[in-house]
Coordinates of C-alpha atoms in Angstrom, one line a residue:
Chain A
X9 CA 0.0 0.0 0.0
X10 CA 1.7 3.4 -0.5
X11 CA 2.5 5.7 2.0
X12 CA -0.3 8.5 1.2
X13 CA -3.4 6.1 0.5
X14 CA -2.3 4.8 4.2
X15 CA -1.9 8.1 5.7
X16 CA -5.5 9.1 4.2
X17 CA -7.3 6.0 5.6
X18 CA -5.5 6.4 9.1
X19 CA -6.9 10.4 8.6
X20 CA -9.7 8.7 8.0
X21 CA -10.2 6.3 10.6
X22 CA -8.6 9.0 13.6
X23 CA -11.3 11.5 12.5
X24 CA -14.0 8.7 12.6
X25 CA -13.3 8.9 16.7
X26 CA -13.9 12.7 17.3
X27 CA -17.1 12.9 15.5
X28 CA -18.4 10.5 17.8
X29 CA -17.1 11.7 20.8
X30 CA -19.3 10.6 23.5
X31 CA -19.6 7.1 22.3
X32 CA -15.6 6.6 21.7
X33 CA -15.2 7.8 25.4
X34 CA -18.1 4.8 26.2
X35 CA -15.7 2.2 23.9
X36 CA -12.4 3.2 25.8
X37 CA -14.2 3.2 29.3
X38 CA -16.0 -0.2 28.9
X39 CA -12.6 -1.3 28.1
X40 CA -10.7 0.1 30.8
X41 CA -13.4 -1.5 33.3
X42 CA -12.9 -4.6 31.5
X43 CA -9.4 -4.9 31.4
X44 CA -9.1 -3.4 35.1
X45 CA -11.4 -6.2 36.4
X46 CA -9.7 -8.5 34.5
X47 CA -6.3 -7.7 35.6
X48 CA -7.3 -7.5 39.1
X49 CA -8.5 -11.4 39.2
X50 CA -6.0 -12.2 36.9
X51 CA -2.9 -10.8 39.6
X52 CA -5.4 -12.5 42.8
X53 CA -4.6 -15.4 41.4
X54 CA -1.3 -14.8 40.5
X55 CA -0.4 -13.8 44.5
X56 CA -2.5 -16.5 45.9
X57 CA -0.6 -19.3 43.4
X58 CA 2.7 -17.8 44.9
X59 CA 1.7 -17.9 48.2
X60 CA 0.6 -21.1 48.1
X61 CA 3.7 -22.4 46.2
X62 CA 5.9 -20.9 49.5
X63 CA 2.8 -22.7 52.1
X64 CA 3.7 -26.1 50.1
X65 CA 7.7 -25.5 50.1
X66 CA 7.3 -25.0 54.1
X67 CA 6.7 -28.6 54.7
X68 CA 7.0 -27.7 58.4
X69 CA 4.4 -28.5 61.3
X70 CA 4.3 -27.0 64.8
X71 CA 3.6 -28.8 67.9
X72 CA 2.6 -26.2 70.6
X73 CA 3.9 -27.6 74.0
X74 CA 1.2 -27.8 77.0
X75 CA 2.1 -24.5 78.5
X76 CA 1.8 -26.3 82.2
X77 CA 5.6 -27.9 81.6
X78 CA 8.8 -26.1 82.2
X79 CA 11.0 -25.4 79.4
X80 CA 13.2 -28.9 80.4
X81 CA 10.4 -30.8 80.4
X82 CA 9.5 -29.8 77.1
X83 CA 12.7 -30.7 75.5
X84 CA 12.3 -33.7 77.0
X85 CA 9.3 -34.3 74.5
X86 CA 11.8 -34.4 71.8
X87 CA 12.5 -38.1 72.0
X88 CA 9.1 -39.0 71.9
X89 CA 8.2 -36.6 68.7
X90 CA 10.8 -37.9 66.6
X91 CA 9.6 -41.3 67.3
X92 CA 6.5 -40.3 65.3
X93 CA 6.6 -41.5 61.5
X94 CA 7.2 -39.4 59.1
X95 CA 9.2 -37.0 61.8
X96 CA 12.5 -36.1 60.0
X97 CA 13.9 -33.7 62.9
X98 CA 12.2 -31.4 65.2
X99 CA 13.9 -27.9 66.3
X100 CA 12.6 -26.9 69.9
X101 CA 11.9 -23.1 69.9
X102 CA 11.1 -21.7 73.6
X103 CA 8.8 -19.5 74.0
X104 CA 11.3 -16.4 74.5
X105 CA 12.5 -17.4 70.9
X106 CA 9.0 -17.4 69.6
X107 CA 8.7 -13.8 71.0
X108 CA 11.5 -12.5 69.4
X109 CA 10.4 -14.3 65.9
X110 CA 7.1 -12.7 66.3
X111 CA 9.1 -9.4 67.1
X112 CA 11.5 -9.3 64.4
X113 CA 8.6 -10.2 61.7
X114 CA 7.4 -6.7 62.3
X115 CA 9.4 -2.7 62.4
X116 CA 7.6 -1.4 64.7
X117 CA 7.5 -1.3 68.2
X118 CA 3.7 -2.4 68.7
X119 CA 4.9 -5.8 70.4
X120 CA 6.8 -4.7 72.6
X121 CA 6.8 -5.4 76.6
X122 CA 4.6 -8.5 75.9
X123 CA 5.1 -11.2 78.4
X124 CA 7.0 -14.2 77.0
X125 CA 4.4 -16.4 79.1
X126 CA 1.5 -15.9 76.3
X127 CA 3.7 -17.4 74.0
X128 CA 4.0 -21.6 74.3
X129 CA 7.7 -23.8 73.9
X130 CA 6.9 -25.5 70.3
X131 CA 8.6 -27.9 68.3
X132 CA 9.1 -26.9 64.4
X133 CA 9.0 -30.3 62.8
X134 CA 9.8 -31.0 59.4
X135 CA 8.6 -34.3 57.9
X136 CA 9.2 -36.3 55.1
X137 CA 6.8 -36.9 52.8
X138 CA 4.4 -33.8 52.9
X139 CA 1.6 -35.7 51.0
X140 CA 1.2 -37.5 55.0
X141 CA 0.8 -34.1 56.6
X142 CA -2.8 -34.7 58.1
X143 CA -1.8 -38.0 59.3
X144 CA 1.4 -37.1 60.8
X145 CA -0.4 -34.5 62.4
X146 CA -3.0 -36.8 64.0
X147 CA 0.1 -38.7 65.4
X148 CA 1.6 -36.1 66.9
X149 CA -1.8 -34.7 68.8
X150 CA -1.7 -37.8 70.4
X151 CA 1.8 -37.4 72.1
X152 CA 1.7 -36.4 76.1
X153 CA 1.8 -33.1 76.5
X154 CA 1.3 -31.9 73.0
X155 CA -1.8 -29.2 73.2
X156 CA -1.9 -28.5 69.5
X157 CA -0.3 -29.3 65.9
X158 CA -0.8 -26.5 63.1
X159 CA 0.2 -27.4 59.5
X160 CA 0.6 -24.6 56.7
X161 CA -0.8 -27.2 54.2
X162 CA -4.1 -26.1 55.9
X163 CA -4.1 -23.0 55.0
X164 CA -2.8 -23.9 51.7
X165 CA -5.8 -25.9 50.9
X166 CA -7.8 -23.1 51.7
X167 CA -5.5 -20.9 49.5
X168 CA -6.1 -23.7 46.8
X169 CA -9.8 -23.3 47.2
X170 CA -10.4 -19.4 47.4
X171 CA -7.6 -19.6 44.1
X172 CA -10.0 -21.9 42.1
X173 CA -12.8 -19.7 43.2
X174 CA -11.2 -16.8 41.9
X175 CA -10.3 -18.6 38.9
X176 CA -13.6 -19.0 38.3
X177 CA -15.4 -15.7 39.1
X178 CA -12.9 -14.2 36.8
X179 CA -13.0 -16.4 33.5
X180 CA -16.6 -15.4 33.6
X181 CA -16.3 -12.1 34.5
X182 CA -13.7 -11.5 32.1
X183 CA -15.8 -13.3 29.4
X184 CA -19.1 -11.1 30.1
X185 CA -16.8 -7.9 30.0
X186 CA -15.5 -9.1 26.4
X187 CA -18.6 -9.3 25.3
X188 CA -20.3 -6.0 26.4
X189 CA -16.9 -4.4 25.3
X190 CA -17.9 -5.9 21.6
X191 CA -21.4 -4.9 21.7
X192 CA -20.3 -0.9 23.1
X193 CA -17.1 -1.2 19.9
X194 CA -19.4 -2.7 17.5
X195 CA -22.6 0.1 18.2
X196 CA -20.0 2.8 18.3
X197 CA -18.3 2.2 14.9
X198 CA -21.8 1.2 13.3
X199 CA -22.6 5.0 14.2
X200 CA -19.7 5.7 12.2
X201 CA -20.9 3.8 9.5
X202 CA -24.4 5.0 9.5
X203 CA -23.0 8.4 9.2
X204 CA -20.8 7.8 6.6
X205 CA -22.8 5.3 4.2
X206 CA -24.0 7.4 1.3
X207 CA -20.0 7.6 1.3
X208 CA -19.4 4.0 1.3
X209 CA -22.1 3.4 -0.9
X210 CA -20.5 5.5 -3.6
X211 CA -16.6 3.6 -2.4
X212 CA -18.6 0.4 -3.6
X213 CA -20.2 1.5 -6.4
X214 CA -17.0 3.2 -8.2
X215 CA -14.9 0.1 -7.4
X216 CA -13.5 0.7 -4.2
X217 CA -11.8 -2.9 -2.6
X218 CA -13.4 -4.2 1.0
X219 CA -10.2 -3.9 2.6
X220 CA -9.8 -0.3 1.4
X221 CA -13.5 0.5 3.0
X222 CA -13.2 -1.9 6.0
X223 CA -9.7 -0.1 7.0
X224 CA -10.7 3.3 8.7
X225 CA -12.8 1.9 10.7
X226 CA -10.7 -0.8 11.5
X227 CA -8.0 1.6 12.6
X228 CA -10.6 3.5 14.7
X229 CA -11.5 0.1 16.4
X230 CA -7.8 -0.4 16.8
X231 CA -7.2 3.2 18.1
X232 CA -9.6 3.0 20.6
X233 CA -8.6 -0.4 21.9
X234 CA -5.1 0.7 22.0
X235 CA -6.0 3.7 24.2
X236 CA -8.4 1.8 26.2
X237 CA -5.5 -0.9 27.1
X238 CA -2.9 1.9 27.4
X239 CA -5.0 3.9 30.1
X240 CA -6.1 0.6 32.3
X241 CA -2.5 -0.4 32.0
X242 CA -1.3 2.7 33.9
X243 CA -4.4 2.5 36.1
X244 CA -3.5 -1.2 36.6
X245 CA -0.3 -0.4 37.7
X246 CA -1.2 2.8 40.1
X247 CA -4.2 0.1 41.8
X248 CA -1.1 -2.6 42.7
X249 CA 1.0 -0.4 44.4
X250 CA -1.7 1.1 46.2
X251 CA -2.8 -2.2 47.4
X252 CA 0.4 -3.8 48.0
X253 CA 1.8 -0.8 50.2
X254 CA -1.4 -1.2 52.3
X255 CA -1.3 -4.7 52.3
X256 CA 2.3 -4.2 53.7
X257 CA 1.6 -2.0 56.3
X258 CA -0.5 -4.2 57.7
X259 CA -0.6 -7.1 60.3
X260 CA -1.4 -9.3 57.2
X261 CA 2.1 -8.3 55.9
X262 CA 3.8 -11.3 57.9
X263 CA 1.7 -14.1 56.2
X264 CA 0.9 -12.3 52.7
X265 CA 3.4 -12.3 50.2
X266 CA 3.0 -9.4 46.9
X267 CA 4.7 -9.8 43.5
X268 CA 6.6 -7.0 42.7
X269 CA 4.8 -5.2 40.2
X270 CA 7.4 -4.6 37.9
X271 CA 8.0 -8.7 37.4
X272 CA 4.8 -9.4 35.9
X273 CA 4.8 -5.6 34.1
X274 CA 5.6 -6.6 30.6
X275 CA 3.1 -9.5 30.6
X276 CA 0.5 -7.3 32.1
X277 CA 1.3 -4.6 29.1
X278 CA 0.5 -7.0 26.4
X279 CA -2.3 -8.8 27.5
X280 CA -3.9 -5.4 28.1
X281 CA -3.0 -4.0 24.8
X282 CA -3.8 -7.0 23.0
X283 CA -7.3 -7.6 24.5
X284 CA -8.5 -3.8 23.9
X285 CA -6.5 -4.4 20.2
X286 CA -8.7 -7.7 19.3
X287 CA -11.9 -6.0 20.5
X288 CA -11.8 -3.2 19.0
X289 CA -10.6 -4.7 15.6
X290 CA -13.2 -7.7 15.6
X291 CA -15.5 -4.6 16.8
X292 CA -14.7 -2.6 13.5
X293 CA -14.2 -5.2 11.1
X294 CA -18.2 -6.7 12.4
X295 CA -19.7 -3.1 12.2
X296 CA -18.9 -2.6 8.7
X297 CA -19.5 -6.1 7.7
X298 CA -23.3 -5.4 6.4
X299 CA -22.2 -2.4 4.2
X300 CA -19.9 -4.6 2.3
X301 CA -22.4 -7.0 1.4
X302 CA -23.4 -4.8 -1.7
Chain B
X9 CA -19.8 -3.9 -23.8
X10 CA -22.8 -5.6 -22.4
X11 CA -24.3 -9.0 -23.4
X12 CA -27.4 -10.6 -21.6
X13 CA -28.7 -14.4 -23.4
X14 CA -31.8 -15.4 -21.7
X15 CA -31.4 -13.7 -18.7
X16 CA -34.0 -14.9 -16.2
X17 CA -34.4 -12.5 -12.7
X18 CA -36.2 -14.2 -9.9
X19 CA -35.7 -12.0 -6.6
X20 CA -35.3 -15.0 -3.5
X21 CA -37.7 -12.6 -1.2
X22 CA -40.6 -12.0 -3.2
X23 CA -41.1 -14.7 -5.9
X24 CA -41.6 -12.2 -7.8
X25 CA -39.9 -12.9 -12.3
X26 CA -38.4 -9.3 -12.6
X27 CA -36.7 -10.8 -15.8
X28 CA -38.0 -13.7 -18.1
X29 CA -35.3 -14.5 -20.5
X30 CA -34.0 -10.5 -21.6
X31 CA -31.9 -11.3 -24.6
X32 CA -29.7 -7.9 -25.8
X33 CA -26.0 -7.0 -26.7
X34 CA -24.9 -3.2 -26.4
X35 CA -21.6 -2.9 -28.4
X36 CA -18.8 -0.6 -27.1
X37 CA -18.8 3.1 -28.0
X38 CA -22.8 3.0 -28.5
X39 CA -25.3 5.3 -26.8
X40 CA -28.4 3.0 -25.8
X41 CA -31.8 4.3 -24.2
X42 CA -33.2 1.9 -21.9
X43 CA -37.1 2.4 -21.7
X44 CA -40.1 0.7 -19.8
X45 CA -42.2 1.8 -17.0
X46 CA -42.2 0.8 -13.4
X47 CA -41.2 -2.3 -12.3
X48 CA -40.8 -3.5 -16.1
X49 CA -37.0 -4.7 -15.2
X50 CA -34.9 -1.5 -15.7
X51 CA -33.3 -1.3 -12.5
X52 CA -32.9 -5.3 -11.8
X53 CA -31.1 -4.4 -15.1
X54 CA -28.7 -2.3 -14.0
X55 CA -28.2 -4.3 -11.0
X56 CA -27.0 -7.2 -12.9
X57 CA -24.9 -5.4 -14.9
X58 CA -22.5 -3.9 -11.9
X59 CA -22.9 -7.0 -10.2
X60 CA -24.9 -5.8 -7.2
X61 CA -27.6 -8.9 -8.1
X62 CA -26.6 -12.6 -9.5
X63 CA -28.9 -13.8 -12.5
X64 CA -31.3 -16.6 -11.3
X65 CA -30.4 -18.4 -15.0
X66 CA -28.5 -17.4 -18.7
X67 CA -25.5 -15.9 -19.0
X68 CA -24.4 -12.1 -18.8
X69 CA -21.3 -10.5 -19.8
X70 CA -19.9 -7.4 -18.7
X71 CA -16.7 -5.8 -20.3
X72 CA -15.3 -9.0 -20.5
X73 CA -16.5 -10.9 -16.7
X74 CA -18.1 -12.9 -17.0
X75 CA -21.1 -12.2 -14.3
X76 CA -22.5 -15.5 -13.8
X77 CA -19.0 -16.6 -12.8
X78 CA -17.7 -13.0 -11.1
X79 CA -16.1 -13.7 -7.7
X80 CA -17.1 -10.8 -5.1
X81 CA -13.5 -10.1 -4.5
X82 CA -13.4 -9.3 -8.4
X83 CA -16.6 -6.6 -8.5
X84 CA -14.6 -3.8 -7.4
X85 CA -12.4 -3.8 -10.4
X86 CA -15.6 -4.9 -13.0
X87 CA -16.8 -1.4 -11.5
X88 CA -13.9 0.3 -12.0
X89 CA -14.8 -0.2 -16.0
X90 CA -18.3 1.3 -15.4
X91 CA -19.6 4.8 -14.3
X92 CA -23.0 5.2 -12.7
X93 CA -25.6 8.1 -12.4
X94 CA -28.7 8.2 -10.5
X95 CA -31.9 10.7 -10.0
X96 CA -30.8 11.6 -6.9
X97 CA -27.3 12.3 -7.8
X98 CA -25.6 11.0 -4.3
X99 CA -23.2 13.4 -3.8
X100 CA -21.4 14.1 -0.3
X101 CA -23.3 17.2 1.0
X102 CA -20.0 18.0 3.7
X103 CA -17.4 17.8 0.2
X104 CA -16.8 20.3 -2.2
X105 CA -17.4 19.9 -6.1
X106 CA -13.7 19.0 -6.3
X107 CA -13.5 17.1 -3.3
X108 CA -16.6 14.8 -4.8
X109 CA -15.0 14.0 -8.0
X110 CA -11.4 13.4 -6.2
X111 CA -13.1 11.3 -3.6
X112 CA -14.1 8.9 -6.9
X113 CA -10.4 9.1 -7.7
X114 CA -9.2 8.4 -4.2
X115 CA -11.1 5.6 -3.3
X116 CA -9.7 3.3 -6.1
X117 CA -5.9 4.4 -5.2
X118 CA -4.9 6.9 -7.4
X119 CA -1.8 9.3 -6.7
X120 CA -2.7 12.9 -5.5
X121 CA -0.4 14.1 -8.6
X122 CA -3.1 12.2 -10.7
X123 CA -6.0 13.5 -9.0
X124 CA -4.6 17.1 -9.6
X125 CA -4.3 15.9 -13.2
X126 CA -7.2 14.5 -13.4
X127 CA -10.2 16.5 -11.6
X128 CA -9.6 19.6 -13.5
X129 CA -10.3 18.3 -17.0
X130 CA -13.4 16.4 -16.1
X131 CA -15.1 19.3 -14.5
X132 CA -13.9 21.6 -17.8
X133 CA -15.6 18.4 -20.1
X134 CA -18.9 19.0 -17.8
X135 CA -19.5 22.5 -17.3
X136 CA -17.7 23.2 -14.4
X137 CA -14.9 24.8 -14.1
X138 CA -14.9 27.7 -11.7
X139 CA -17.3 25.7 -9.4
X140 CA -14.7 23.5 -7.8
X141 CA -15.2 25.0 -4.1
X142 CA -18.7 25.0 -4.3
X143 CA -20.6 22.8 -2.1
X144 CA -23.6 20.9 -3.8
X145 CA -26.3 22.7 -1.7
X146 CA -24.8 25.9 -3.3
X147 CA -25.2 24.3 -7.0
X148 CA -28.6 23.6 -9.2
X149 CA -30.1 20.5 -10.2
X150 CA -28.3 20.6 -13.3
X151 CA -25.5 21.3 -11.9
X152 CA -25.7 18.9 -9.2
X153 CA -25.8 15.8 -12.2
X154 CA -23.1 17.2 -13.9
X155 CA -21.0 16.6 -10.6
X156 CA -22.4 13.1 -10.4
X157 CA -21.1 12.6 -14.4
X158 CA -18.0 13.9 -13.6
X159 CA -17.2 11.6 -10.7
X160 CA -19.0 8.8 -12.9
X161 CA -16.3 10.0 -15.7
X162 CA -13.2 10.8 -13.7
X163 CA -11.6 6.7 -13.6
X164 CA -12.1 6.6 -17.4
X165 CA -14.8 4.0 -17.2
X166 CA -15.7 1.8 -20.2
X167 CA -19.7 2.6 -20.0
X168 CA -21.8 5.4 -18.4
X169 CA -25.3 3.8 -16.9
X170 CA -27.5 7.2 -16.3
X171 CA -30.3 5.7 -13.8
X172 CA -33.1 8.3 -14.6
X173 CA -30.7 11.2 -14.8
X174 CA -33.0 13.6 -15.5
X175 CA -35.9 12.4 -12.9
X176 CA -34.8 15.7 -10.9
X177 CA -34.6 18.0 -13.8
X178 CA -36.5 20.8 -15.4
X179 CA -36.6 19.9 -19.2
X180 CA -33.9 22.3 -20.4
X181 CA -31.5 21.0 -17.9
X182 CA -32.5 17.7 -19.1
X183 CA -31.9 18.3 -22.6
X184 CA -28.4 20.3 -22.1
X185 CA -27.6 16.6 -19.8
X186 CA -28.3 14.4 -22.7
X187 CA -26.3 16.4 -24.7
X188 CA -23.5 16.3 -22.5
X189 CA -24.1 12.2 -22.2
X190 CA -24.2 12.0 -26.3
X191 CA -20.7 14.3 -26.3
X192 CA -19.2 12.2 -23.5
X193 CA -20.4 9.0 -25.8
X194 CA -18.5 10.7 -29.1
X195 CA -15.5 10.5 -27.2
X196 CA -15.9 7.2 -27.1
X197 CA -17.5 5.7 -23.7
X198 CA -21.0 3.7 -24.1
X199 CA -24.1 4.8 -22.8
X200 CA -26.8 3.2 -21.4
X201 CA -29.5 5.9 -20.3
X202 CA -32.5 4.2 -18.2
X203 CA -35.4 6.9 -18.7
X204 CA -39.4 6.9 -18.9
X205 CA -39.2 10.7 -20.4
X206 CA -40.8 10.2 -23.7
X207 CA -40.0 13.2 -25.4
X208 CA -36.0 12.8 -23.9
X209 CA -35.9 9.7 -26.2
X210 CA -37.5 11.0 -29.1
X211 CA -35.5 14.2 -29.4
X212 CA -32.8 11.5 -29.9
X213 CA -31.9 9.2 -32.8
X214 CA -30.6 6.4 -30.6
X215 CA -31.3 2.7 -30.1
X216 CA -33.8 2.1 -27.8
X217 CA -34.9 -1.0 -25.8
X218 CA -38.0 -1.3 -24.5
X219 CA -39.0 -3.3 -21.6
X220 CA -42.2 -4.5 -19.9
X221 CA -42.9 -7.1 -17.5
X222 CA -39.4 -8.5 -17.2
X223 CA -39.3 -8.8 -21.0
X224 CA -37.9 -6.7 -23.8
X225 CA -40.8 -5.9 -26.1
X226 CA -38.9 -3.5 -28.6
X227 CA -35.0 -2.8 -29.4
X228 CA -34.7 -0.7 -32.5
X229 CA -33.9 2.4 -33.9
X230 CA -37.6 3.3 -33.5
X231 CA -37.4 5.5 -30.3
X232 CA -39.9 5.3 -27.4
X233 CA -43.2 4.9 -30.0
X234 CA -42.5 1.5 -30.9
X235 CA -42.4 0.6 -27.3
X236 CA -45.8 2.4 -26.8
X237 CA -47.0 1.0 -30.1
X238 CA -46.4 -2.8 -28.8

C-alpha cells in the first residue's frame, strides 16, 4: 500500500473517533473496566498461586507444648516426637524465641513489653513426605503433652480453594466484560458507518476494494482499543502499588506475600493492549460487515 | 460492452420474475436508451450489470467478466470499468465539487499528482470549471448531475449507466444533460440511459430497448413509439 493512501485512511479512521465523541469515550471506558477487572482477578490469582507455592515448600508442622511444663520438660518431648513416623527432625523453639520471631517479623514497636508467658515452647518439625501431613499430624496430637499441631498445608488448601474460586469468578467475568466491550465497539463504529454510508455506498459502487473500505474503521476500532489498554495499564499499575503498600503495612504483611509489580509488568502490558486491540478490531471489522455486502 | 442471453431475474424474497429470459447485446462506444415503466425490469437491469444482483439463469457478460462466474472479490475492479448516475445524484453534502469528484479518484488508489491531473479536465468536459469550491447545496439540479457525471467520468470507465438522470430535472436541464451524455459517448464511452421521459428519447436518434414485464418488447432504432405501439 503506499505511504499517502495509508496516511488518508489512518486520517480517516482517527477522524471517525472525534465525531463521535461521546460514544468513543463509552468504547475506551468499557474497556478500561474490562481490562481493570480483569487484571485485578488475573494478579489475585497470581499472588494467591505464589503464596501457596511458598505454604507447600514449608513442609514444616508446629507442635505447641502444653504450656503447664517447664522449658526442660519440654525438651524432653523431643525423643518422643521424633519417634512419630514421618518425623524427620524437630527444632525446639522456647517461647522467648518465639517472641522474638514474632518481634522481628514486624518494624515497629507495637509488640513490645509482651510477656513471653503468652507465648507456648513449640517444636518446628519437618517431615518427610508432605503428602502424610494430616496423618502425621493426627500422630503427633496424640503425644503427652502436645496441646496442638498447626500445619501450613491447611491454609494452603484453603488458599487452593479461594484460588479456584477466583479462577472462576474471573473467566466469567472477564468473558461477560468481552462481550459487552464488543457490543459498546461494535454500536459505536456502526454510528460511524451510518453516518458515513451514502459515502461507502459511492466507495462500492466506483470500485473501491473491502479492505480499502473496511480499513478506517478498522483503525478506529484499533485506536480505541489501543488507548483503552494503554489507560487501564497505567491505572493497573497505580491500583497494585496502592494495594500492596497497604497490604504491607499491615498485620497481614507477615503471612501475605506481593509480586513485585514490575516482574509481571511486561506481561500485564500485552495482555492489556492486546485484548482492547482484538476488541476493537473484531468490533470494527463486524460493524462494517453489512455495508460490504453490496 | 454488455451481453445478456436469456437472462431470467427471480428475486429470492418476493417470488416475484423481474426478468424472463431478456436477450440484448450493447456494443462498445454506442449510446443506448433503456425504456419501460415501473417495475418493467430496468433497475434489476442495471443491478445485474454492476454486479450488485446474480442472474437466477443465462448468461451475462460485462466488459469482458463474466457475471455469472464473477467472484465478489473481483466486483470492485468490473466497476472500476463502469460509471454510474442516478436521479438523486448522491453526492457528499460536507465535500466540495472537487472534493466529490477526487473522492471517486481516491477511493480506487490513485496518486494525488493524478488527482490534480485528473479532476480539472473532467469538470472543464462538464461545465464546471470555476465551481470547484462550491458545495452541492450551493449548486442547481443541473449542476448537481453534472457533478455526479463527472465523478461517474473521472476513472475513465468503459460505459456510463445514467439511472433516470434527469428524474430531478426541469426539461432544459435535461436536454443540455443528454447532450452532455451523447458528447461524452462521441469521445468514445458507451451509454446506457434508463429513462421513462418520452420526449428525452424522441429528441434522440438512438437505439432504444424497451422493456415490460421483465421482458424486452422492442430494441430498434424506433425511439420510445414503438415501445408504446407494442
Amino acid at each position: 500500500m503506499r505511504l499517502n493512501r495509508f496516511f488518508y485512511l489512518l486520517g480517516q479512521g482517527v477522524k471517525n473517533i472525534f465525531t463521535h465523541g461521546f460514544m468513543s469515550f463509552a468504547s475506551v471506558t468499557i474497556i478500561i473496566a474490562c481490562l481493570l477487572i480483569m487484571g485485578c482477578f488475573s494478579l489475585l490469582t497470581m499472588n494467591i498461586d505464589t503464596m501457596i507455592d511458598e505454604m507447600q515448600n514449608q513442609n514444616k508442622v508446629i507442635a505447641y507444648v502444653d504450656e503447664t511444663l517447664s522449658e526442660d520438660e519440654a525438651r524432653a518431648l523431643e525423643d518422643k516426637i521424633l519417634a512419630v513416623d514421618n518425623v524427620e527432625s524437630a527444632e525446639f523453639v522456647t517461647r522467648e524465641e518465639a517472641m522474638d520471631n514474632f518481634e522481628s517479623d514486624y518494624d515497629d514497636n507495637v509488640f513490645e513489653n509482651i510477656d513471653p508467658t503468652v507465648f507456648r515452647h513449640r517444636f518446628v518439625i519437618t517431615l518427610s513426605d508432605i503428602s502424610l501431613m494430616k496423618q502425621t499430624q493426627a500422630e503427633l496430637r496424640k503425644v503427652d503433652s502436645i496441646a496442638s499441631v498447626t500445619a501450613h498445608l491447611d491454609y494452603a488448601k484453603k488458599f487452593v480453594t479461594f484460588r479456584n474460586i477466583v479462577s472462576v469468578v474471573s473467566v466469567v467475568l472477564v468473558v461477560i466484560l468481552i462481550v459487552v466491550s464488543l457490543f459498546i465497539m461494535t454500536n459505536t463504529i456502526k454510528l460511524a458507518t451510518f453516518g458515513r454510508k451514502e459515502e461507502i455506498a459511492i466507495m462500492k459502487m466506483v470500485g473501491a476494494t473491502n479492505a480499502f473500505i473496511r480499513l478506517p474503521f478498522v483503525i478506529e476500532g484499533l485506536v480505541l482499543g489501543a488507548l483503552g489498554g494503554g489507560i487501564a495499564y497505567l491505572l493497573m499499575w497505580g491500583l497494585y502499588e496502592l494495594l500492596t503498600e497497604r497490604v504491607m503495612t499491615t498485620m497481614a504483611s507477615g503471612i501475605i506475600t506481593i509480586i513485585p509489580f514490575y516482574t509481571v509488568a511486561l506481561p500485564v502490558l500485552c495482555v492489556f493492549l492486546g485484548v482492547g486491540i482484538l476488541v476493537g478490531v473484531i468490533g470494527g471489522t463486524t460493524a462494517i460487515r453489512n455495508y460490504l455486502k453490496v | 460492452m454488455v451481453q445478456m442471453n436469456d437472462v431470467r431475474m427471480v428475486y429470492d424474497n418476493t417470488s416475484a420474475v423481474a426478468l424472463d429470459g431478456v436477450d440484448f447485446t450493447i456494443n462498445e462506444g454506442e449510446f443506448v436508451f433503456l425504456v419501460g415503466p415501473s417495475g418493467s425490469g430496468k433497475t434489476t437491469i442495471i443491478k445485474l450489470i454492476n454486479g450488485e444482483v446474480a442472474p437466477t439463469s443465462g448468461a451475462i457478460s460485462v466488459n469482458g467478466f463474466d457475471m455469472t462466474a464473477i467472484r465478489r472479490r473481483r466486483l470492485p475492479k468490473l466497476r472500476r470499468t463502469l460509471g454510474v448516475i442516478f436521479q438523486d445524484f448522491r453526492l457528499i453534502d460536507k465535500m466540495t465539487v472537487y472534493e466529490n469528484v477526487a473522492f471517486a479518484m481516491r477511493v480506487v488508489g490513485a496518486s494525488g499528482r493524478d488527482i490534480r491531473a485528473r479532476v480539472p479536465q473532467v469538470l472543464e468536459l462538464v461545465g464546471l470549471e470555476g465551481r470547484e469550491k462550491r458545495f452541492p447545496a450551493e449548486l442547481s439540479g443541473g449542476e448537481q448531475q453534472r457533478v455526479a457525471i463527472a465523478r461517474a467520468l473521472v476513472n475513465n470507465p468503459r460505459m456510463i449507466i445514467a439511472d433516470e438522470p434527469t428524474g430531478n430535472l426541469d426539461p432544459v436541464r435535461s436536454l443540455d444533460l443528454m447532450l452532455l451524455l451523447e458528447k461524452i459517448n462521441e469521445l468514445g464511452t458507451t451509454v446506457l440511459v434508463v429513462t421513462h421521459e418520452k420526449e428525452l428519447v424522441n429528441a434522440f436518434s438512438k437505439r432504444v430497448i424497451a422493456i415490460d414485464s421483465g421482458r424486452i418488447i422492442n430494441d430498434g432504432m424506433d425511439g420510445y413509439y414503438g415501445y408504446e405501439t407494442e
